[in-house]
Short mmCIF file of C-alpha atoms in Angstrom, two decimals:
data_model
loop_
_atom_site.label_atom_id
_atom_site.label_comp_id
_atom_site.label_asym_id
_atom_site.label_seq_id
_atom_site.Cartn_x
_atom_site.Cartn_y
_atom_site.Cartn_z
CA MET I 827 114.41 67.75 64.59
CA ILE I 828 113.05 65.13 62.22
CA LYS I 829 110.04 67.34 61.74
CA LYS I 830 112.30 70.21 60.82
CA THR I 831 114.28 68.06 58.35
CA LEU I 832 111.10 66.92 56.83
CA MET I 833 109.88 70.49 56.52
CA VAL I 834 113.03 71.55 54.84
CA LEU I 835 112.98 68.53 52.60
CA SER I 836 109.37 69.16 51.55
CA LEU I 837 110.13 72.80 50.99
CA ALA I 838 113.08 71.88 48.77
CA ILE I 839 110.88 69.47 46.88
CA ALA I 840 108.15 72.05 46.55
CA MET I 841 110.63 74.60 45.31
CA THR I 842 112.06 72.18 42.73
CA LEU I 843 108.59 71.28 41.60
CA GLY I 844 107.66 74.89 41.65
CA SER I 845 110.35 75.76 39.29
CA PHE I 846 108.70 73.35 36.89
CA GLY I 847 105.35 74.95 37.62
CA GLY I 848 102.32 73.17 39.07
CA GLY I 849 103.68 71.81 42.37
CA ILE I 850 103.85 75.12 44.18
CA ALA I 851 100.16 75.62 44.23
CA LEU I 852 99.78 72.49 46.31
CA ALA I 853 102.43 73.45 48.88
CA ASP I 854 100.89 76.91 49.08
CA GLU I 855 97.53 75.48 49.89
CA GLU I 856 98.94 73.47 52.69
CA ALA I 857 100.70 76.47 54.17
CA VAL I 858 97.52 78.52 53.85
CA ASN I 859 95.53 75.87 55.72
CA GLN I 860 98.16 75.65 58.40
CA GLY I 861 98.36 79.40 58.65
CA LYS I 862 94.63 79.69 59.12
CA SER I 863 94.55 77.01 61.81
CA VAL I 864 97.45 78.59 63.71
CA ALA I 865 95.86 82.04 63.45
CA PHE I 866 92.49 80.84 64.74
CA ASN I 867 93.83 78.51 67.45
CA ARG I 868 93.37 80.04 70.89
CA GLN I 869 96.55 78.58 72.29
CA LYS I 870 98.53 79.77 69.29
CA GLY I 871 97.90 83.01 67.33
CA ASN I 872 94.44 83.70 68.70
CA CYS I 873 94.35 86.60 66.23
CA LEU I 874 90.51 86.52 66.33
CA SER I 875 90.50 87.78 69.83
CA CYS I 876 91.53 91.18 68.46
CA HIS I 877 91.00 91.04 64.63
CA MET I 878 88.04 90.61 62.37
CA MET I 879 89.29 88.23 59.76
CA ASP I 880 87.95 85.76 57.21
CA ASP I 881 84.94 83.68 58.40
CA GLY I 882 86.05 83.79 62.04
CA ASP I 883 83.28 83.73 64.67
CA GLN I 884 82.87 86.46 67.27
CA PRO I 885 85.96 88.48 66.46
CA GLY I 886 87.44 90.99 68.94
CA THR I 887 87.70 94.64 68.04
CA GLN I 888 91.04 95.72 69.49
CA GLY I 889 92.92 95.66 66.20
CA PRO I 890 91.97 96.63 62.64
CA PRO I 891 90.17 94.16 60.35
CA LEU I 892 92.65 92.01 58.43
CA VAL I 893 91.44 92.52 54.89
CA ALA I 894 92.95 93.31 51.49
CA MET I 895 96.34 92.31 52.84
CA LYS I 896 98.18 91.98 49.52
CA LEU I 897 97.12 95.44 48.54
CA ARG I 898 97.97 97.05 51.83
CA PHE I 899 101.11 95.11 52.50
CA PRO I 900 102.75 94.38 49.12
CA ASP I 901 106.08 93.91 50.93
CA ARG I 902 106.18 90.44 52.39
CA GLU I 903 109.00 91.14 54.83
CA ASN I 904 107.10 94.12 56.24
CA LEU I 905 103.91 92.09 56.83
CA ARG I 906 106.01 89.33 58.44
CA SER I 907 107.58 91.86 60.79
CA ARG I 908 104.22 93.14 61.93
CA ILE I 909 103.55 89.73 63.32
CA TYR I 910 107.07 88.82 64.28
CA ASN I 911 107.57 91.99 66.39
CA PRO I 912 104.88 94.65 66.22
CA LEU I 913 106.80 96.62 68.86
CA GLU I 914 109.10 97.71 66.03
CA PHE I 915 106.26 99.80 64.59
CA ASN I 916 104.64 100.90 67.86
CA PRO I 917 106.39 100.23 71.19
CA ASN I 918 103.00 100.64 73.02
CA THR I 919 101.01 98.23 70.88
CA ILE I 920 98.93 95.66 72.73
CA MET I 921 99.57 93.11 70.02
CA PRO I 922 101.85 90.34 71.33
CA PRO I 923 105.33 90.03 69.65
CA PHE I 924 104.68 86.57 68.29
CA GLY I 925 108.19 85.90 66.95
CA LEU I 926 110.36 87.95 69.31
CA HIS I 927 108.84 86.19 72.31
CA ASN I 928 108.65 82.70 70.61
CA ILE I 929 104.93 82.55 70.99
CA LEU I 930 104.87 81.09 67.46
CA SER I 931 107.67 79.37 65.55
CA ASP I 932 109.18 80.82 62.40
CA GLU I 933 107.44 78.21 60.31
CA GLU I 934 104.06 79.08 61.90
CA ILE I 935 104.53 82.77 61.21
CA ASP I 936 105.50 82.06 57.59
CA ALA I 937 102.32 79.97 57.21
CA ILE I 938 100.24 82.87 58.67
CA VAL I 939 101.73 85.30 56.18
CA GLU I 940 100.87 82.88 53.37
CA TYR I 941 97.30 82.71 54.72
CA LEU I 942 96.97 86.50 55.23
CA TYR I 943 97.79 87.02 51.55
CA THR I 944 94.61 85.13 50.67
CA LEU I 945 92.54 87.75 52.60
CA MET R 976 115.62 101.64 60.30
CA LEU R 977 112.01 101.58 61.44
CA LYS R 978 113.11 99.92 64.62
CA LYS R 979 115.48 102.70 65.41
CA TYR R 980 112.85 105.25 64.66
CA ALA R 981 110.34 103.56 66.97
CA LEU R 982 112.92 103.37 69.79
CA LEU R 983 113.76 106.99 69.42
CA LEU R 984 110.14 107.88 69.43
CA GLY R 985 109.68 105.88 72.57
CA ALA R 986 112.56 107.62 74.30
CA VAL R 987 111.34 111.02 73.31
CA LEU R 988 107.84 110.19 74.54
CA ALA R 989 109.18 108.87 77.82
CA LEU R 990 111.23 111.95 78.36
CA ALA R 991 108.36 114.24 77.70
CA TRP R 992 106.16 112.30 80.06
CA SER R 993 108.59 112.12 82.92
CA SER R 994 109.76 115.71 82.71
CA THR R 995 106.74 117.01 84.65
CA TYR R 996 105.88 115.65 88.06
CA ALA R 997 102.40 114.33 88.61
CA SER R 998 101.10 114.08 92.17
CA PRO R 999 98.88 111.06 93.11
CA GLU R 1000 95.91 113.41 92.98
CA ASP R 1001 96.89 114.56 89.47
CA ASP R 1002 97.22 110.92 88.51
CA ARG R 1003 93.79 110.08 89.90
CA MET R 1004 91.96 112.91 88.22
CA ALA R 1005 93.51 112.08 84.88
CA PHE R 1006 92.71 108.40 85.42
CA GLU R 1007 89.02 109.20 86.17
CA ASN R 1008 88.90 111.59 83.27
CA TYR R 1009 90.30 108.92 80.97
CA PHE R 1010 87.41 106.59 81.74
CA THR R 1011 84.59 109.13 81.91
CA THR R 1012 85.76 110.41 78.50
CA LYS R 1013 85.89 106.92 77.12
CA PHE R 1014 82.51 105.99 78.47
CA PRO R 1015 80.47 109.22 78.43
CA GLY R 1016 77.29 107.36 79.01
CA VAL R 1017 78.36 105.76 82.29
CA PRO R 1018 77.64 107.75 85.45
CA LEU R 1019 80.76 108.08 87.54
CA ASN R 1020 79.29 106.26 90.47
CA ASP R 1021 78.52 103.22 88.31
CA PHE R 1022 82.10 102.17 87.61
CA LYS R 1023 82.09 100.22 90.80
CA ASN R 1024 80.02 97.60 88.97
CA GLY R 1025 82.94 96.61 86.80
CA ILE R 1026 82.15 95.13 83.42
CA TYR R 1027 78.45 95.57 84.02
CA SER R 1028 78.86 99.37 83.90
CA VAL R 1029 79.85 99.13 80.25
CA ASP R 1030 78.14 95.94 78.98
CA PRO R 1031 74.31 96.28 79.06
CA VAL R 1032 73.71 92.75 77.86
CA ALA R 1033 75.83 91.11 80.65
CA ARG R 1034 74.29 93.61 83.09
CA ALA R 1035 70.77 92.19 82.63
CA ASP R 1036 71.99 88.68 83.59
CA TRP R 1037 73.90 90.10 86.50
CA GLU R 1038 70.94 92.03 87.90
CA GLN R 1039 68.99 88.75 87.92
CA ILE R 1040 71.85 87.02 89.69
CA GLU R 1041 72.05 89.77 92.34
CA GLU R 1042 68.37 88.95 93.33
CA PHE R 1043 69.73 85.78 94.90
CA PRO R 1044 73.27 86.78 95.48
CA PRO R 1045 75.73 83.81 95.24
CA TYR R 1046 77.94 85.38 97.90
CA GLU R 1047 75.23 85.29 100.55
CA LEU R 1048 76.32 81.95 101.99
CA ALA R 1049 79.90 83.31 102.28
CA VAL R 1050 78.62 86.42 104.14
CA ASP R 1051 76.76 84.22 106.65
CA ALA R 1052 79.78 81.95 107.10
CA GLY R 1053 81.98 85.01 107.63
CA GLU R 1054 79.57 86.39 110.22
CA ALA R 1055 79.62 83.14 112.19
CA GLU R 1056 83.35 83.05 112.03
CA TYR R 1057 83.63 86.63 113.06
CA ASN R 1058 81.72 86.05 116.22
CA LYS R 1059 83.45 82.81 117.14
CA PRO R 1060 85.86 83.41 120.03
CA PHE R 1061 89.55 82.49 119.67
CA ALA R 1062 91.08 79.88 121.97
CA ASN R 1063 92.33 82.75 124.21
CA GLY R 1064 88.76 83.95 124.72
CA LYS R 1065 89.26 87.07 122.54
CA SER R 1066 87.75 87.52 119.03
CA TYR R 1067 87.97 89.48 115.88
CA SER R 1068 85.97 92.26 117.57
CA ASP R 1069 88.96 92.93 119.79
CA CYS R 1070 90.81 93.91 116.59
CA PHE R 1071 88.02 95.39 114.45
CA GLY R 1072 85.22 96.47 116.71
CA ASP R 1073 81.94 95.93 114.98
CA GLY R 1074 83.86 94.87 111.81
CA ALA R 1075 82.52 97.63 109.52
CA VAL R 1076 85.98 98.71 108.69
CA ARG R 1077 86.33 98.13 104.95
CA GLY R 1078 86.75 101.84 104.29
CA GLN R 1079 89.96 102.01 106.34
CA TYR R 1080 91.90 99.63 104.04
CA PRO R 1081 94.29 99.62 102.44
CA TYR R 1082 96.42 102.10 104.37
CA TRP R 1083 100.06 103.06 104.78
CA ASP R 1084 101.57 102.13 108.15
CA GLY R 1085 104.19 104.77 108.77
CA GLU R 1086 105.91 102.85 111.47
CA ARG R 1087 106.18 99.54 109.72
CA LYS R 1088 106.74 101.28 106.40
CA GLU R 1089 104.37 99.02 104.51
CA VAL R 1090 100.85 98.86 103.07
CA ILE R 1091 98.31 97.11 105.25
CA THR R 1092 95.35 95.37 103.51
CA LEU R 1093 92.24 94.07 105.14
CA GLU R 1094 93.24 90.43 104.56
CA LEU R 1095 96.65 91.07 106.05
CA ALA R 1096 95.09 92.64 109.14
CA ILE R 1097 92.68 89.70 109.49
CA ASN R 1098 95.49 87.24 109.61
CA GLU R 1099 97.65 89.43 111.90
CA CYS R 1100 94.63 89.64 114.25
CA ARG R 1101 94.60 85.83 114.29
CA THR R 1102 98.33 85.31 114.83
CA SER R 1103 98.53 87.95 117.54
CA ASN R 1104 95.86 85.96 119.34
CA GLY R 1105 97.64 82.68 118.98
CA GLU R 1106 95.63 81.36 116.04
CA LYS R 1107 97.04 79.95 112.79
CA PRO R 1108 97.00 82.27 109.82
CA LEU R 1109 94.42 81.48 107.00
CA LYS R 1110 95.37 80.83 103.40
CA TRP R 1111 95.26 84.07 101.46
CA ASN R 1112 93.13 83.52 98.33
CA LYS R 1113 89.89 81.85 99.23
CA GLY R 1114 87.95 80.07 101.90
CA LYS R 1115 87.70 81.46 105.41
CA ILE R 1116 89.61 84.62 104.80
CA ALA R 1117 87.47 85.54 101.88
CA GLU R 1118 84.32 84.79 103.93
CA LEU R 1119 85.51 87.03 106.73
CA SER R 1120 86.35 89.74 104.28
CA ALA R 1121 82.97 89.27 102.61
CA TYR R 1122 81.11 89.73 105.85
CA MET R 1123 83.11 92.79 106.81
CA SER R 1124 82.73 94.33 103.33
CA TYR R 1125 78.99 93.61 103.39
CA ILE R 1126 78.43 95.44 106.67
CA SER R 1127 80.67 98.25 105.33
CA ARG R 1128 78.70 98.82 102.16
CA GLY R 1129 78.28 102.47 101.27
CA GLN R 1130 81.59 103.57 102.83
CA THR R 1131 83.60 105.80 100.52
CA VAL R 1132 86.94 104.79 99.05
CA ASP R 1133 89.39 107.26 100.55
CA VAL R 1134 92.98 105.91 100.45
CA LYS R 1135 95.51 108.31 101.88
CA ILE R 1136 99.14 108.76 100.90
CA PRO R 1137 100.63 110.67 103.90
CA GLU R 1138 102.46 113.65 102.45
CA ASP R 1139 104.99 113.76 105.26
CA ASP R 1140 106.26 110.27 104.45
CA PRO R 1141 108.19 109.96 101.17
CA GLU R 1142 108.20 106.15 101.59
CA ALA R 1143 104.43 106.05 101.29
CA LEU R 1144 104.67 107.98 98.01
CA ALA R 1145 107.39 105.56 96.84
CA ALA R 1146 105.11 102.56 97.57
CA TYR R 1147 102.33 104.22 95.60
CA GLU R 1148 104.72 104.92 92.69
CA ARG R 1149 105.89 101.26 92.66
CA GLY R 1150 102.28 100.13 92.52
CA LYS R 1151 101.70 102.56 89.71
CA GLN R 1152 104.72 101.43 87.72
CA PHE R 1153 103.55 97.77 88.21
CA TYR R 1154 100.18 98.65 86.73
CA TYR R 1155 101.58 100.16 83.54
CA THR R 1156 104.43 97.74 82.91
CA LYS R 1157 104.16 95.08 80.24
CA ARG R 1158 104.84 91.57 81.55
CA GLY R 1159 104.88 87.98 80.48
CA GLN R 1160 105.33 86.23 77.17
CA LEU R 1161 102.25 87.90 75.73
CA ASN R 1162 103.58 91.30 76.72
CA PHE R 1163 100.63 93.08 78.32
CA SER R 1164 100.37 95.67 81.04
CA CYS R 1165 97.25 95.76 83.27
CA PHE R 1166 96.36 99.02 81.65
CA ASP R 1167 96.66 97.52 78.12
CA CYS R 1168 93.57 95.43 78.92
CA HIS R 1169 91.72 97.48 81.54
CA GLY R 1170 92.47 100.91 80.06
CA THR R 1171 93.35 100.77 76.28
CA GLY R 1172 91.21 97.72 75.87
CA ALA R 1173 88.37 98.55 78.28
CA GLY R 1174 84.96 98.09 76.88
CA LYS R 1175 86.34 96.18 73.90
CA GLY R 1176 85.69 92.52 73.34
CA VAL R 1177 87.96 89.58 73.64
CA ARG R 1178 85.58 87.28 71.83
CA LEU R 1179 82.42 87.09 73.95
CA GLU R 1180 84.05 88.56 77.02
CA LYS R 1181 84.43 92.26 77.29
CA LEU R 1182 87.13 93.93 79.36
CA SER R 1183 86.11 96.00 82.37
CA PRO R 1184 87.52 99.53 82.92
CA ALA R 1185 90.06 99.83 85.77
CA LEU R 1186 88.14 102.61 87.47
CA GLY R 1187 86.24 101.00 90.35
CA HIS R 1188 88.25 97.78 90.11
CA ALA R 1189 88.99 97.67 93.86
CA THR R 1190 85.62 98.50 95.33
CA HIS R 1191 83.70 95.22 95.46
CA TRP R 1192 85.96 92.57 96.93
CA PRO R 1193 85.97 89.73 97.65
CA VAL R 1194 84.06 88.41 94.61
CA TYR R 1195 82.02 85.30 93.99
CA ARG R 1196 83.09 84.27 90.54
CA SER R 1197 81.04 81.70 88.63
CA LYS R 1198 84.23 80.45 87.02
CA TRP R 1199 85.77 79.90 90.50
CA GLY R 1200 82.46 78.51 91.84
CA ALA R 1201 83.48 80.22 95.08
CA ILE R 1202 84.38 83.51 96.64
CA GLY R 1203 87.95 84.82 96.19
CA THR R 1204 90.12 87.75 97.04
CA LEU R 1205 91.45 90.64 95.00
CA HIS R 1206 94.99 89.18 95.10
CA ARG R 1207 93.72 85.93 93.72
CA ARG R 1208 92.38 87.93 90.76
CA PHE R 1209 95.75 89.75 90.41
CA GLY R 1210 97.44 86.32 90.14
CA GLY R 1211 94.96 85.13 87.51
CA CYS R 1212 95.43 88.25 85.36
CA ASN R 1213 99.24 87.93 85.60
CA ARG R 1214 99.24 84.24 84.60
CA GLN R 1215 96.84 84.88 81.76
CA VAL R 1216 99.49 86.92 79.97
CA ARG R 1217 101.96 84.19 80.83
CA ALA R 1218 103.77 86.11 83.44
CA LYS R 1219 104.74 84.52 86.76
CA ASN R 1220 102.27 85.63 89.34
CA PHE R 1221 103.52 87.22 92.62
CA LYS R 1222 102.73 86.07 96.11
CA SER R 1223 99.33 87.02 97.43
CA GLN R 1224 99.82 89.69 100.12
CA GLY R 1225 103.42 90.08 99.16
CA GLN R 1226 104.83 93.57 98.76
CA GLU R 1227 104.10 93.79 94.99
CA TYR R 1228 100.45 93.06 95.21
CA ARG R 1229 99.82 95.10 98.31
CA GLU R 1230 101.43 98.15 96.67
CA LEU R 1231 99.42 97.40 93.49
CA GLU R 1232 96.27 97.35 95.65
CA TYR R 1233 97.35 100.62 97.23
CA PHE R 1234 97.67 102.34 93.84
CA LEU R 1235 94.61 100.75 92.29
CA THR R 1236 92.33 101.51 95.28
CA TYR R 1237 93.63 105.08 95.33
CA MET R 1238 92.59 105.40 91.72
CA SER R 1239 89.04 104.65 92.86
CA ASN R 1240 88.92 107.24 95.63
CA GLY R 1241 85.48 108.76 95.75
CA GLN R 1242 83.77 105.57 94.57
CA GLU R 1243 81.68 103.53 97.02
CA PHE R 1244 82.68 100.25 98.57
CA ASN R 1245 80.08 97.76 97.47
CA GLY R 1246 81.52 94.37 98.18
CA PRO R 1247 81.23 91.55 98.11
CA GLY R 1248 80.51 91.23 94.38
CA ALA R 1249 79.31 88.70 91.87
CA ARG R 1250 81.09 88.28 88.58
CA ARG R 1251 81.26 85.75 85.77
CA MET D 876 141.63 37.72 75.42
CA LYS D 877 143.45 40.03 77.76
CA LYS D 878 143.59 42.61 75.05
CA TYR D 879 139.94 42.25 74.41
CA VAL D 880 139.07 42.84 78.09
CA MET D 881 141.38 45.80 78.22
CA SER D 882 139.91 47.44 75.23
CA SER D 883 136.33 46.83 76.37
CA LEU D 884 137.11 48.21 79.78
CA LEU D 885 138.58 51.26 78.07
CA ALA D 886 135.54 51.62 75.90
CA LEU D 887 133.36 51.34 79.02
CA SER D 888 135.25 53.99 80.85
CA PHE D 889 135.00 56.24 77.86
CA ALA D 890 131.25 55.67 77.75
CA VAL D 891 130.94 56.48 81.40
CA ALA D 892 133.06 59.56 80.98
CA GLY D 893 130.97 60.46 77.94
CA THR D 894 127.62 60.43 79.82
CA SER D 895 129.03 62.29 82.79
CA LEU D 896 130.45 64.79 80.39
CA ALA D 897 127.01 65.29 78.92
CA GLY D 898 125.75 65.41 82.51
CA ASP D 899 128.18 68.12 83.40
CA GLU D 900 127.30 70.02 80.37
CA PHE D 901 123.62 69.76 81.24
CA GLU D 902 124.18 70.79 84.84
CA ALA D 903 126.12 73.87 83.77
CA ALA D 904 123.50 74.89 81.14
CA TRP D 905 120.75 74.27 83.57
CA GLN D 906 122.41 76.37 86.21
CA ALA D 907 123.06 79.20 83.79
CA ALA D 908 119.42 79.20 82.70
CA ASP D 909 118.22 79.14 86.27
CA ASP D 910 120.45 82.08 87.12
CA LYS D 911 119.01 84.03 84.23
CA ARG D 912 115.54 83.16 85.48
CA LYS D 913 116.38 84.54 88.87
CA GLU D 914 117.75 87.66 87.27
CA ALA D 915 114.52 88.17 85.41
CA ALA D 916 112.60 87.58 88.68
CA SER D 917 114.69 90.24 90.41
CA MET D 918 113.44 92.62 87.72
CA LYS D 919 109.88 91.42 88.37
CA SER D 920 109.81 90.07 84.85
CA GLU D 921 109.86 86.29 85.13
CA TRP D 922 107.52 84.45 82.77
CA ARG D 923 104.96 81.90 83.78
CA ASP D 924 106.46 78.73 82.32
CA THR D 925 110.20 79.23 82.67
CA LYS D 926 110.51 77.34 85.94
CA LYS D 927 108.18 74.69 84.64
CA MET D 928 110.50 74.10 81.70
CA LEU D 929 113.51 73.86 83.98
CA ASP D 930 111.79 71.36 86.26
CA LYS D 931 110.73 69.34 83.27
CA ALA D 932 114.31 69.45 81.89
CA LYS D 933 115.60 67.85 85.10
CA GLN D 934 113.04 65.03 84.81
CA VAL D 935 113.81 64.42 81.20
CA ALA D 936 117.53 64.38 81.87
CA GLU D 937 117.11 61.86 84.61
CA LYS D 938 115.41 59.55 82.14
CA GLY D 939 118.48 59.96 79.96
CA ASP D 940 117.10 62.01 77.02
CA MET D 941 119.81 64.64 77.05
CA ASP D 942 118.86 66.15 73.70
CA ALA D 943 115.31 66.86 74.79
CA ALA D 944 116.57 68.07 78.22
CA MET D 945 119.01 70.50 76.59
CA THR D 946 116.31 71.81 74.24
CA LEU D 947 114.11 72.63 77.27
CA VAL D 948 116.98 74.36 79.04
CA ALA D 949 117.69 76.44 75.96
CA MET D 950 114.06 77.38 75.68
CA ALA D 951 114.01 78.40 79.39
CA HIS D 952 117.21 80.41 78.99
CA GLU D 953 115.73 82.33 76.06
CA GLN D 954 112.53 83.03 77.99
CA ALA D 955 114.55 84.43 80.89
CA ALA D 956 116.65 86.56 78.54
CA ASP D 957 113.51 87.85 76.80
CA GLY D 958 112.01 88.68 80.17
CA ILE D 959 115.05 90.70 81.06
CA ALA D 960 115.01 92.55 77.73
CA GLN D 961 111.35 93.26 78.25
CA ALA D 962 111.99 94.73 81.68
CA GLU D 963 114.74 96.94 80.22
CA ARG D 964 112.38 98.24 77.53
CA GLU D 965 109.62 98.79 80.02
CA ALA D 966 111.84 100.71 82.52
CA VAL D 967 111.57 103.49 79.96
CA MET D 968 108.21 102.82 78.26
CA TRP D 969 105.77 102.24 81.13
CA ILE D 970 105.29 105.90 81.97
CA THR D 971 104.15 106.77 78.42
CA ARG D 972 100.93 104.78 79.13
CA VAL D 973 99.97 106.79 82.22
CA PRO D 974 96.87 108.94 81.42
CA ARG D 975 97.61 112.66 81.78
#
């Protein structure tokens, strides 16, 4: 609860700062770092077990390499949905529905999207 | 919008699939074909070796391990147990003769209307002779099964689904549906990993093809540090996708074993096995 | 003095009623979540951790942390509901994965 309030608060601050320029870069970097650590963590995203991405060691080969994300997924909502509920795009996919099944929190998925856009 | 489209697509696919009836034998041939097409370099009779049939690097380690098989102690212990008389003077041989009966299991019991596995038969042999049943997953029951599998090596997998008994077919169909159904928070079916994902890596570990999955039990697993049964493995694979596992030797897993072993008809029983 | 005792007694009884109200609410929510879990199980689609969450919720509630206990119950309830939805999807979809 407190954590959530803090998150919202820091988001609000970041947004205010952002509107003045400068501050947003900092908040982004934090989200990117968080996103990377959630994506790599085996108990969390464990994306590496199926996707080649970034500097990840020993990636699995079940899914396509996650590269050039901004180019391939210009629509942020679309990219987010592919993580939140990949069943929407392919009801037989083996990729877990990270949001639909609460494997990751909304905040964690947002952070991953932030991170993916750096790839 | 997309969601609706995907749902519709799913429904259409499902309809197309279910509109033609496939017999167990059709299923089995398609299953075999799926894997021989996916792994054209692997001889059909090598799938019984699990992951080592498709992972040459791991295979080299395994072949070394097999020179001093880690299941040997279990086989010896199982032999001693097999020959030890029960309190009533009878013994396992009164139920299983010389014990080389691996190839007869699992089978459909038309009177009891259920699938009988080797482990179930071992415990029923005990209880009908006034002995306490053994725990299902490891220990003595796995040792007995290891011994009986060892002396049965080379028997051919030949599971039968009696055509005159619709309930046998229904049990097979339930096992089949279980195998292809996604479960657990991570949303995987058995086939997602051991079919679609077979031969591909999850990090360092590759996934074994489902063909031949039921031939070599029980297995000495380095990770277990002991010998364990097929149903123990089922439970582990269910929990790994964060699904609740089912009871060992309960109806679900026995019917799953019935289906999965049927898919390996024609392969050779080569248990016990050694795996990572 | 008498008034003071009266009002504090009243306050006390309110407080007691308050906790048992929270307790009742918890019991009802817990039962509803456990029923959902059993429904998921009857469809062979119970998840690994749902029962653990419910057991944990009981422990936490006994220690008096009703907020945390209710959060756990809500999570368990959602898991059970997701398991049921999954089973409903799969009742149609499983057959599309069978090799032909």
